[in-house]
Coordinates of C-alpha atoms and ligand atoms in Angstrom, one line a residue:
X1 CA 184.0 83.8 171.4
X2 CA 183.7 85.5 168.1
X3 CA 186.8 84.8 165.9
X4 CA 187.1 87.0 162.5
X5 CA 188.9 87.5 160.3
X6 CA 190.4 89.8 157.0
X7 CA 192.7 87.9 154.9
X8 CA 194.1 90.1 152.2
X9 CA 196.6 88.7 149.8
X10 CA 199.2 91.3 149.3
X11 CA 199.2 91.9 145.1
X12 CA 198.7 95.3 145.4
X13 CA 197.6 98.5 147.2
X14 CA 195.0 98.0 149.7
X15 CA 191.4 99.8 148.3
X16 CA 188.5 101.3 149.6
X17 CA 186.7 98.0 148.5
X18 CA 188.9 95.7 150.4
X19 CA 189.8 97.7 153.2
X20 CA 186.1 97.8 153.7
X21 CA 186.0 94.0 154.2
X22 CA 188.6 94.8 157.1
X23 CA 186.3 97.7 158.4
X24 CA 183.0 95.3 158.8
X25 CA 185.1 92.4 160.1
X26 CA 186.8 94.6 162.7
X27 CA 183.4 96.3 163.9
X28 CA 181.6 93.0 163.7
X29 CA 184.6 92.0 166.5
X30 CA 184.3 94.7 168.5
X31 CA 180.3 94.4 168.5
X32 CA 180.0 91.1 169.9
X33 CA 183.8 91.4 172.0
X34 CA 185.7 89.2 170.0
X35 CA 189.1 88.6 168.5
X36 CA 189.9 90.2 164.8
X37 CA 192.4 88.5 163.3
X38 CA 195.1 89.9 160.0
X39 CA 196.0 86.6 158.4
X40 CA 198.0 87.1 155.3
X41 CA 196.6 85.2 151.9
X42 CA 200.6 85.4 149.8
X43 CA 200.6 81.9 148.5
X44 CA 200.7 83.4 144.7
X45 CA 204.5 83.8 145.0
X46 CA 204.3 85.1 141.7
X47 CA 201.8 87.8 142.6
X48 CA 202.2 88.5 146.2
X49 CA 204.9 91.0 146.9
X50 CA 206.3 91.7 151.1
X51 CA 205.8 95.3 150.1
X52 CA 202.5 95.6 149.8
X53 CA 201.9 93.9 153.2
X54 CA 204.0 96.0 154.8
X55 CA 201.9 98.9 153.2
X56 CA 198.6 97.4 154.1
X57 CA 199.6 96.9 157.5
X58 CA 200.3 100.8 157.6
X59 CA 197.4 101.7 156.1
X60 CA 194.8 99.7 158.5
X61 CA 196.3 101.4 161.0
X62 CA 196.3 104.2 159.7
X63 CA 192.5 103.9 159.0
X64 CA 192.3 103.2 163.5
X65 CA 192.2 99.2 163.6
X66 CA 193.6 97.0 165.3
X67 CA 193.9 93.4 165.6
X68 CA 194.3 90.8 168.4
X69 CA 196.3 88.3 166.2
X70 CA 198.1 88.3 163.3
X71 CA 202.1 88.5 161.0
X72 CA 203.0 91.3 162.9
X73 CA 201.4 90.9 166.7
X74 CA 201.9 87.0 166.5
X75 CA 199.1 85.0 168.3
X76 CA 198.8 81.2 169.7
X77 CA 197.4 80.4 165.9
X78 CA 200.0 81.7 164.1
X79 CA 202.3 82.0 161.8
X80 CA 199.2 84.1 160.2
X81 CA 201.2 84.2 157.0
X82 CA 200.2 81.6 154.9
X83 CA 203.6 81.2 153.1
X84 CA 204.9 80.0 156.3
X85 CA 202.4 77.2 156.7
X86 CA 203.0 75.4 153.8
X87 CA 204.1 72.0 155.9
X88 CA 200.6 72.5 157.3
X89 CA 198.5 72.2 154.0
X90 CA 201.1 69.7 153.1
X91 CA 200.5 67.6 156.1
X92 CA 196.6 68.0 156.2
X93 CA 196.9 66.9 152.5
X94 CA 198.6 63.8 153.0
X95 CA 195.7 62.6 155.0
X96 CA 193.3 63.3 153.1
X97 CA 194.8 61.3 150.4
X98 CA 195.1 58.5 152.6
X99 CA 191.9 58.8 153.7
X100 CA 191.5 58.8 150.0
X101 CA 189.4 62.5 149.7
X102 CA 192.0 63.4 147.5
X103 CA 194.0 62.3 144.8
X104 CA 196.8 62.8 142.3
X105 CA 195.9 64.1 139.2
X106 CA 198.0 64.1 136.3
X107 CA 196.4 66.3 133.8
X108 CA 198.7 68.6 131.8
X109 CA 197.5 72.9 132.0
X110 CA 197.6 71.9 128.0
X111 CA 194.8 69.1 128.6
X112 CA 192.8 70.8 130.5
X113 CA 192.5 74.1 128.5
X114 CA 191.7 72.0 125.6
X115 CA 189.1 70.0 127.3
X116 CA 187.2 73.4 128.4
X117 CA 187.6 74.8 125.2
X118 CA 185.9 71.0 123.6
X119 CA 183.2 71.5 126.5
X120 CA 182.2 75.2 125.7
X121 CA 181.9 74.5 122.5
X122 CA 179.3 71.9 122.9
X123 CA 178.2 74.2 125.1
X124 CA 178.6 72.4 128.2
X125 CA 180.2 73.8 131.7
X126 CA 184.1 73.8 131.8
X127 CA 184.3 72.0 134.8
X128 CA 187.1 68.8 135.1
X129 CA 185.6 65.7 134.0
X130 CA 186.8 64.1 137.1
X131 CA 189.3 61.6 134.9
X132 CA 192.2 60.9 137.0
X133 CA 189.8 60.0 140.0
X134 CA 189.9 56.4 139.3
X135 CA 193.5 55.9 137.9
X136 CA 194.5 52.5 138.9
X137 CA 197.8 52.0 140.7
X138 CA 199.0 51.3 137.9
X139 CA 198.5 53.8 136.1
X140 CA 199.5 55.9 138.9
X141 CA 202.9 54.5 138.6
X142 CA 203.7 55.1 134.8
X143 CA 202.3 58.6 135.7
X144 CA 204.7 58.3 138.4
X145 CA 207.7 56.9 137.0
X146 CA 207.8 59.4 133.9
X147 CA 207.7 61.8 136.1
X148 CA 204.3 63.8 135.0
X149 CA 204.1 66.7 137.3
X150 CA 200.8 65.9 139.3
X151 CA 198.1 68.2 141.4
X152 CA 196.3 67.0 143.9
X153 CA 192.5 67.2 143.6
X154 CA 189.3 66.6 146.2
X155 CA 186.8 64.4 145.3
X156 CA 183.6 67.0 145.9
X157 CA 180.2 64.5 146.8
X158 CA 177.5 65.1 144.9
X159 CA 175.7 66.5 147.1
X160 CA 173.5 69.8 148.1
X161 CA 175.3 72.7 149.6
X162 CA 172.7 74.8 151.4
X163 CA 173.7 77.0 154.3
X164 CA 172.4 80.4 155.8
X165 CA 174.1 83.5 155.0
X166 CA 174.0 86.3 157.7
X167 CA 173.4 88.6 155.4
X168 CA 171.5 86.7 152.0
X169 CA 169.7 84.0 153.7
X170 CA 169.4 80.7 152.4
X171 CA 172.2 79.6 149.5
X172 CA 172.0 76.5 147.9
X173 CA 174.7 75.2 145.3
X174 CA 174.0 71.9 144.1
X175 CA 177.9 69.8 143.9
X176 CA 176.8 67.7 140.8
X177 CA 178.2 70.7 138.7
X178 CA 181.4 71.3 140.1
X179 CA 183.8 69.4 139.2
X180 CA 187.0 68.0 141.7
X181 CA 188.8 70.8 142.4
X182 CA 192.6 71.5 143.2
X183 CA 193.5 71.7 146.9
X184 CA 197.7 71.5 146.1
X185 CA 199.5 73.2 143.1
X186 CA 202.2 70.7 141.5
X187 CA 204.8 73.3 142.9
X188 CA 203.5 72.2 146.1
X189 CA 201.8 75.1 147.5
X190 CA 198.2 75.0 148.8
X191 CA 195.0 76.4 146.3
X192 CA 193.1 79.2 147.6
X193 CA 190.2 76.9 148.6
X194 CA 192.5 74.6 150.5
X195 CA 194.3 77.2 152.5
X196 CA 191.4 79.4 153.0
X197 CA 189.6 76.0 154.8
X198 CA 192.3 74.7 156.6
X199 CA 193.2 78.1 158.1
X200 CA 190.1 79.3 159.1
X201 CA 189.3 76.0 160.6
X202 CA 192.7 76.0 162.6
X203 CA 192.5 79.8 163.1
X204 CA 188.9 78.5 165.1
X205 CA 187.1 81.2 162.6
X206 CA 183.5 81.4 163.2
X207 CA 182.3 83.7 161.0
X208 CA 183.5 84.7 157.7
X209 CA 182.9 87.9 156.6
X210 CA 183.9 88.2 153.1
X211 CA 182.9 89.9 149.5
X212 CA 180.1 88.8 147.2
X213 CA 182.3 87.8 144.5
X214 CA 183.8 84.9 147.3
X215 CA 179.8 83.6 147.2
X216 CA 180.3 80.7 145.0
X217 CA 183.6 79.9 146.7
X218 CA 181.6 78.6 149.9
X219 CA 180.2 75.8 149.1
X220 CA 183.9 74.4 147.9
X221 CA 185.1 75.4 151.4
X222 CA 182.1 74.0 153.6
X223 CA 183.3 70.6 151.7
X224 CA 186.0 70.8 153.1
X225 CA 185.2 71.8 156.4
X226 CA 183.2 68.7 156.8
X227 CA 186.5 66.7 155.6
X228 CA 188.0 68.4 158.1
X229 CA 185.4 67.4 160.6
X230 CA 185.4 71.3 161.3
X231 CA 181.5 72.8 161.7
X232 CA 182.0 75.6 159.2
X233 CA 181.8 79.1 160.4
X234 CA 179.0 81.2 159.9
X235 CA 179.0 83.2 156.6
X236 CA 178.1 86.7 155.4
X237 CA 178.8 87.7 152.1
X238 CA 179.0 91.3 151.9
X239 CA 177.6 93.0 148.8
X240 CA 180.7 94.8 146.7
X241 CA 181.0 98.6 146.1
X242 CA 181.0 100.0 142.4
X243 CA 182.2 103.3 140.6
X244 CA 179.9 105.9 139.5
X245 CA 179.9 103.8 136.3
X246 CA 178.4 100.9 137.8
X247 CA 181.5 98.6 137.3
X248 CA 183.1 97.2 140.2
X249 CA 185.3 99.7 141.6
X250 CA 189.1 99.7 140.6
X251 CA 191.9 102.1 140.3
X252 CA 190.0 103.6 137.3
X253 CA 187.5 105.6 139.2
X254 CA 190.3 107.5 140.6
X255 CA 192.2 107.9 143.7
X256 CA 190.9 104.4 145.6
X257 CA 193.7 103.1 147.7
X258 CA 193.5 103.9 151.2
X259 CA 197.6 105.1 150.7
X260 CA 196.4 107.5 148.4
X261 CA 194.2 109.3 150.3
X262 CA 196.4 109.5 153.1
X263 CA 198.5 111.4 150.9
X264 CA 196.0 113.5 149.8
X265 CA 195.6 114.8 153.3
X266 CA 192.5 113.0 154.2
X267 CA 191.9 112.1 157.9
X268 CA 191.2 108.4 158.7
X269 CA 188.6 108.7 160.8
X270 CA 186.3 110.6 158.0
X271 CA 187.8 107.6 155.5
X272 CA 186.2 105.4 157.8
X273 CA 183.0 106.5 158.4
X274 CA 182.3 106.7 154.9
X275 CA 183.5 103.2 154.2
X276 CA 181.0 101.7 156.8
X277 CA 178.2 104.0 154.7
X278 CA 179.1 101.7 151.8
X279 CA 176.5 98.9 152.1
X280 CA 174.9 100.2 155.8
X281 CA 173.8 102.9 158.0
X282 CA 172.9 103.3 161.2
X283 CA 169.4 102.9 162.4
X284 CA 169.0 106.7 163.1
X285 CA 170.3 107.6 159.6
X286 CA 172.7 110.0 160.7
X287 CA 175.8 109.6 158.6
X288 CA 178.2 111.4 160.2
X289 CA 179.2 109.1 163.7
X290 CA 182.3 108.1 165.4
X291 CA 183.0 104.1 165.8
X292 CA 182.4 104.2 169.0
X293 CA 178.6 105.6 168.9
X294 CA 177.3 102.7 166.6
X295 CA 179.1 100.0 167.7
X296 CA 176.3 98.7 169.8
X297 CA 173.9 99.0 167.5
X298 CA 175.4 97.3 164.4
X299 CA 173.9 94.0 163.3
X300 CA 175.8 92.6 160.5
X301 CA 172.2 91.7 159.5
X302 CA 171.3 94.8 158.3
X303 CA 173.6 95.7 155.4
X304 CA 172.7 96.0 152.3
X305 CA 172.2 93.4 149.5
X306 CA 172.3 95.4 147.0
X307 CA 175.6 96.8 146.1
X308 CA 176.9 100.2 147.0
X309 CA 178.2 103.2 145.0
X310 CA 181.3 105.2 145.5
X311 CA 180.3 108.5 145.4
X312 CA 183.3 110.9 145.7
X313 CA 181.9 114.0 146.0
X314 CA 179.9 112.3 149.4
X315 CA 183.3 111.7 151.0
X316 CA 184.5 115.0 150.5
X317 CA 181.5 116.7 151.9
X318 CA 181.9 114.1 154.8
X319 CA 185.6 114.9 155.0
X320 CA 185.2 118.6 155.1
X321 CA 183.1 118.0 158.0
X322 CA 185.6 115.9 159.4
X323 CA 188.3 119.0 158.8
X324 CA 185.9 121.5 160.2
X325 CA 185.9 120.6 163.4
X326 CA 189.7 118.5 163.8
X327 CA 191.9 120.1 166.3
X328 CA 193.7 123.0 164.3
X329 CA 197.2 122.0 165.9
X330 CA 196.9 118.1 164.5
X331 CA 195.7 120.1 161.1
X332 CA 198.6 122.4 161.3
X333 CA 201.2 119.1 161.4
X334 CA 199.6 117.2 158.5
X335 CA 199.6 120.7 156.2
X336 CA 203.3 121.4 157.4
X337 CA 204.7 119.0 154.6
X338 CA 202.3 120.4 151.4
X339 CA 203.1 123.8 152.4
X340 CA 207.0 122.7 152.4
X341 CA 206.9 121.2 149.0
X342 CA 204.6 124.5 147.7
X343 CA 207.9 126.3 148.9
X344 CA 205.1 128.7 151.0
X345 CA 206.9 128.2 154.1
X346 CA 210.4 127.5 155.5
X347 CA 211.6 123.9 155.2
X348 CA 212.9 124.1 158.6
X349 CA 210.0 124.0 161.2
X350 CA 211.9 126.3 163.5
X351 CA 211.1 129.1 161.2
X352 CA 207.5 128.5 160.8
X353 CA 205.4 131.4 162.0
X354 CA 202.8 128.7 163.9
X355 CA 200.5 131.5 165.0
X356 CA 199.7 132.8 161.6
X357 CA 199.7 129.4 160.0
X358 CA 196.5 127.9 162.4
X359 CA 195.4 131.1 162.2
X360 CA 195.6 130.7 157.6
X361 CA 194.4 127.5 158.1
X362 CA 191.5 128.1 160.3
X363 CA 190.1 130.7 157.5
X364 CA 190.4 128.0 154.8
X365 CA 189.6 124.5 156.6
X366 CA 186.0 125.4 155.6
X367 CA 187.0 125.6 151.9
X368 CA 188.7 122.1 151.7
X369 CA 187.6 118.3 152.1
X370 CA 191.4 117.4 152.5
X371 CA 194.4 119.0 153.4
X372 CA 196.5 118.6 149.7
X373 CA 194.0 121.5 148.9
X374 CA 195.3 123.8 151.0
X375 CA 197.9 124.8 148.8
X376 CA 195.5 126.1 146.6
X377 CA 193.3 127.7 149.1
X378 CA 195.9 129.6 150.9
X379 CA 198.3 130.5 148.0
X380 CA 196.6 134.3 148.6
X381 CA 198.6 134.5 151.8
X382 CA 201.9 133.3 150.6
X383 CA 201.7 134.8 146.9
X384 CA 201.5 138.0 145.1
X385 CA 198.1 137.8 143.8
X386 CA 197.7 137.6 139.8
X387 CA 194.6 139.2 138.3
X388 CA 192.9 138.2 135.4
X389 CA 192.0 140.6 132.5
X390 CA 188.5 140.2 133.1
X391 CA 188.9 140.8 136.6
X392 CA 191.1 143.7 135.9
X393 CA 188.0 145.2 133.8
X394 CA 185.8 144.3 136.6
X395 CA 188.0 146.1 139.1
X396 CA 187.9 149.1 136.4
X397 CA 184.4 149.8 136.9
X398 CA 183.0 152.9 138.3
X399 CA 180.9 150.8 141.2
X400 CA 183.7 148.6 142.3
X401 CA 186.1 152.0 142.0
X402 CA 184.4 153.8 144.3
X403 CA 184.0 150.6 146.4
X404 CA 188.0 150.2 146.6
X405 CA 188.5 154.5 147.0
X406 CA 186.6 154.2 149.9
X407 CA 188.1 151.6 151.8
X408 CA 191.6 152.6 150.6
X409 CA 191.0 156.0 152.3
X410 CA 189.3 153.9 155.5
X411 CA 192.2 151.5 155.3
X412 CA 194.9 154.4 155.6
X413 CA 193.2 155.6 158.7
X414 CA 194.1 152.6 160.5
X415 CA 196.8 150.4 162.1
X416 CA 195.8 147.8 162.1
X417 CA 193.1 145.3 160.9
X418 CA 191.8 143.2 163.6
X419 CA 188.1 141.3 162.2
X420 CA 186.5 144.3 164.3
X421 CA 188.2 147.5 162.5
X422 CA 187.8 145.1 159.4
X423 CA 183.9 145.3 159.9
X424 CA 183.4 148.7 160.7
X425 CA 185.5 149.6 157.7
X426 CA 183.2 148.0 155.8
X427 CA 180.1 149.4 157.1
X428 CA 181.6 152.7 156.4
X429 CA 182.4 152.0 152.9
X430 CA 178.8 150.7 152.8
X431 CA 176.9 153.8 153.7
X432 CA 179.5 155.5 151.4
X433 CA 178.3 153.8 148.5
X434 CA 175.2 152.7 149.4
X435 CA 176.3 149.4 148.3
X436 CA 175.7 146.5 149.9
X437 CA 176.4 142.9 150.1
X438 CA 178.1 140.8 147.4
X439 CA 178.5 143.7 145.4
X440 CA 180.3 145.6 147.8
X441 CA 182.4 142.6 149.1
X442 CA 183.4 141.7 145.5
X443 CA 185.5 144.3 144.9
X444 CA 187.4 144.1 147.8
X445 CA 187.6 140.2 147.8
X446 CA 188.9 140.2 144.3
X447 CA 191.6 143.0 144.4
X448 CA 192.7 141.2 147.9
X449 CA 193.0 137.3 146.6
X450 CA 192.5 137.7 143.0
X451 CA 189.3 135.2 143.3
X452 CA 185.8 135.0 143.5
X453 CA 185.4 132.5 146.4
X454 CA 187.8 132.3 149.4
X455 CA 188.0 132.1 153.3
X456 CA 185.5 134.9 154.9
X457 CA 187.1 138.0 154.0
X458 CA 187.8 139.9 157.9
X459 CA 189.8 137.1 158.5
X460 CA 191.6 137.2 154.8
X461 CA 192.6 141.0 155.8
X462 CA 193.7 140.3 159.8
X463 CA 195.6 138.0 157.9
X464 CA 197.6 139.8 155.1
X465 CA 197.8 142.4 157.6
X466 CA 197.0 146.8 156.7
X467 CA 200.0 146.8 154.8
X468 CA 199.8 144.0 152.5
X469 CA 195.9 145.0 152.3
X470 CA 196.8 148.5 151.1
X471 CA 199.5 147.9 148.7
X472 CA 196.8 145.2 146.9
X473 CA 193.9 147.6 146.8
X474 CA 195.9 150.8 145.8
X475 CA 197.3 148.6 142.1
X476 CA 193.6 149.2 141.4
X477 CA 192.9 152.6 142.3
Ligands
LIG1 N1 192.4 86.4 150.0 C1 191.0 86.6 149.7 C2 190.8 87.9 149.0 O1 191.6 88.8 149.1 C3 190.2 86.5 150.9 C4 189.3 85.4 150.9 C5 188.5 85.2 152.1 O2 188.2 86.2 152.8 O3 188.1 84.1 152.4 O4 189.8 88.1 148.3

């Protein structure tokens, strides 16, 4: 049985590049039926914050993905927070330093900085020089008795990591350059090696899908795997996604945690298709799907080595697909709230004309890639318009004059303006004028919304209705 998992640690907001770790874990689950697991990574006390787990939680499911175990479903290898399994790294510990694969180590933070600063100097790697591996007891008791704050280090074998990476192939680190390394913190919590290895060997993880930059963490954590007498899972290090600027992408290249584009009005499902376009695509290149239509297909095997670029403008076009075809009544309930706070319409929902709201949002859906933008795009239907000077003078023209005569005079003839009358109006005015086109839409689109671009202009006037429609055009005439 497959056994994944994504384990975040909660410092901050979860981000498109993380939360894409989660996406590729999940869909590796559901390909070969297995379990996905949420274990929680908040041993930095100092960093780790209940907030952001809370928020991360909300935000996966937001994004549609669910998990078989984890802080908030429980599960038979639980807790799945790791600051509640402390006694476990503490007990697992102990017995490694009786089986002596560990020991104390009673270097100061001091020491140690200035022993790397000695080494890169003489330019040699910063690793620990192994010193307080063979303290003798007694030593181990001055240490002891003065009470020198100790860590506990692993003694890593010299020996030659090599193992298969589902994704890079054959790694190989050779142990002879890293030094012992720090399984327990002095304040008694677990390092992220050591917690990281004993979880996923007692969470039964057997395969590790993680980032790139985790690469040369492996070879730490097959060591202790095999102290463990656990066969280490299989691995696949997943190549990371930069900003347009080619550096690794962060907060800087905009709006990037998932939160934040939920507030922006994106919908999750067009979120997560383009994060699983980050590093992959399906085998008939079509990069619009639904989770559902590639599951079978996807072989963690085929993604990408090479690293992937977020590319904005792609996940807006992908969006606004996404928005074109949603169901206009789900639409309707996620624009409510922007429209609210725009003051457009009422604050209390009983007051809401719903009819011509789907009907304002159906002429604009195809102008917008998330629904934050729909302030802007339908302010023509809520506002008084406000011209421009240079649209006034391009109103003032003699073409566009005898454009907006015309269909004043066809407008007053009418009772309405269904998309029908709306046409015919226009085909009048067009034989009128014998203008045709943009340049007899312009005038008319301009004195209606004050813009040059906008929803398709019948259903702009079935929405402002004959009245509003007159009163705009005749300012002009
Ligand atoms: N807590 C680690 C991180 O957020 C996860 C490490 C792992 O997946 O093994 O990067």
């Amino acid at each position: 049985m497959v056994r994944v998992r994504f384990a975040p640690s909660p410092t901050g907001l979860l981000h498109i590049g993380n939360a894409r770790m989660a996406v590729f874990n999940w869909l590796f689950a559901k390909r070969h039926q297995g379990i996905f697991i949420l274990r929680i990574e908040d041993t930095d006390v100092a960093r780790s914050e209940k907030k952001y787990m809370t928020q991360l939680i909300e935000d996966l499911h937001w994004l549609g993905l669910t998990w078989q175990e984890g802080p908030d479903v429980g599960g038979q290898y639980g807790p799945y927070l790791q600051s509640e399994r402390l006694h476990i790294y503490n007990d697992i510990c102990q017995n490694f330093l009786k089986e002596e694969l560990a020991y104390p180590c009673y270097c100061t933070p001091e020491q140690l900085e200035e022993r790397r600063q000695l080494a890169r100097l003489s330019g040699k790697p910063p690793r620990y020089d192994n010193r307080c591996r063979n303290l003798t007891d007694t030593q181990k008791k001055t240490f002891e008795s003065s009470g020198t704050n100790f860590t506990i280090r692993f003694k890593v074998p010299d020996e030659l990591i090599v193992f298969d990476d589902l994704i890079r192939g054959k790694c190989q680190f050779d142990m002879k350059l890293t030094g012992d390394f720090v399984i327990m913190r002095s304040d008694g919590t677990p390092s992220f090696h050591f917690a990281v290895a004993v979880d996923d060997t007692m969470m039964q993880i057997t395969h590790v899908i993680r980032g790139e930059d985790h690469l040369s963490n492996t070879p730490c954590h097959i060591l202790l795997f095999n102290a463990l007498n656990q066969k280490p899972p299989q691995f696949a290090h997943l190549s990371l996604t930069m900003g347009a600027d080619r550096t690794l992408l962060s907060k800087r290249h905009g709006a990037s945690s998932i939160s934040e584009y939920r507030k922006l009005g994106y919908l999750p499902e067009a979120i997560l298709n383009y994060m699983m376009l980050l590093g992959w695509m399906p085998k008939d290149k079509n990069e619009k799907f639904k989770v559902n239509d590639i599951i079978d297909t996807f072989e963690i095997s085929s993604m990408s080595k090479a690293s992937s670029t977020f590319d904005q403008q792609k996940l807006d076009w992908l969006s606004g697909q996404y928005i074109r075809e949603a169901d206009i009544e789900r639409l309707t309930s996620i624009a409510i709230p922007y429209l609210q706070s725009a003051g457009f319409i009422s604050t209390d929902e009983a007051k809401i004309d719903k009819t011509k709201l789907k009907l304002i949002i159906d002429a604009v859906r195809g102008n917008i890639s998330c629904l934050s933008q729909i302030v802007h795009e339908s302010e023509i239907f809520f506002k008084d318009v406000v011209i421009s000077e240079k649209h006034v003078e391009f109103l003032s023209s003699e073409t566009s004059q005898s454009i907006l005569s015309a269909f004043y005079m066809e407008l007053k003839k009418q009772n309405n303006l269904s998309p029908d009358i709306f046409r015919e109006i226009l085909k009048t005015v067009q034989k009128e004028t014998r203008v045709n086109g943009k340049g007899l839409y312009m005038p008319i689109r301009v004195a209606l919304t004050g813009r040059e671009h906008g929803p398709e202009l019948y259903s702009v006037a079935n929405i402002l209705g004959i009245n509003t429609c007159k009163t705009r055009i005749e300012r002009f005439l």
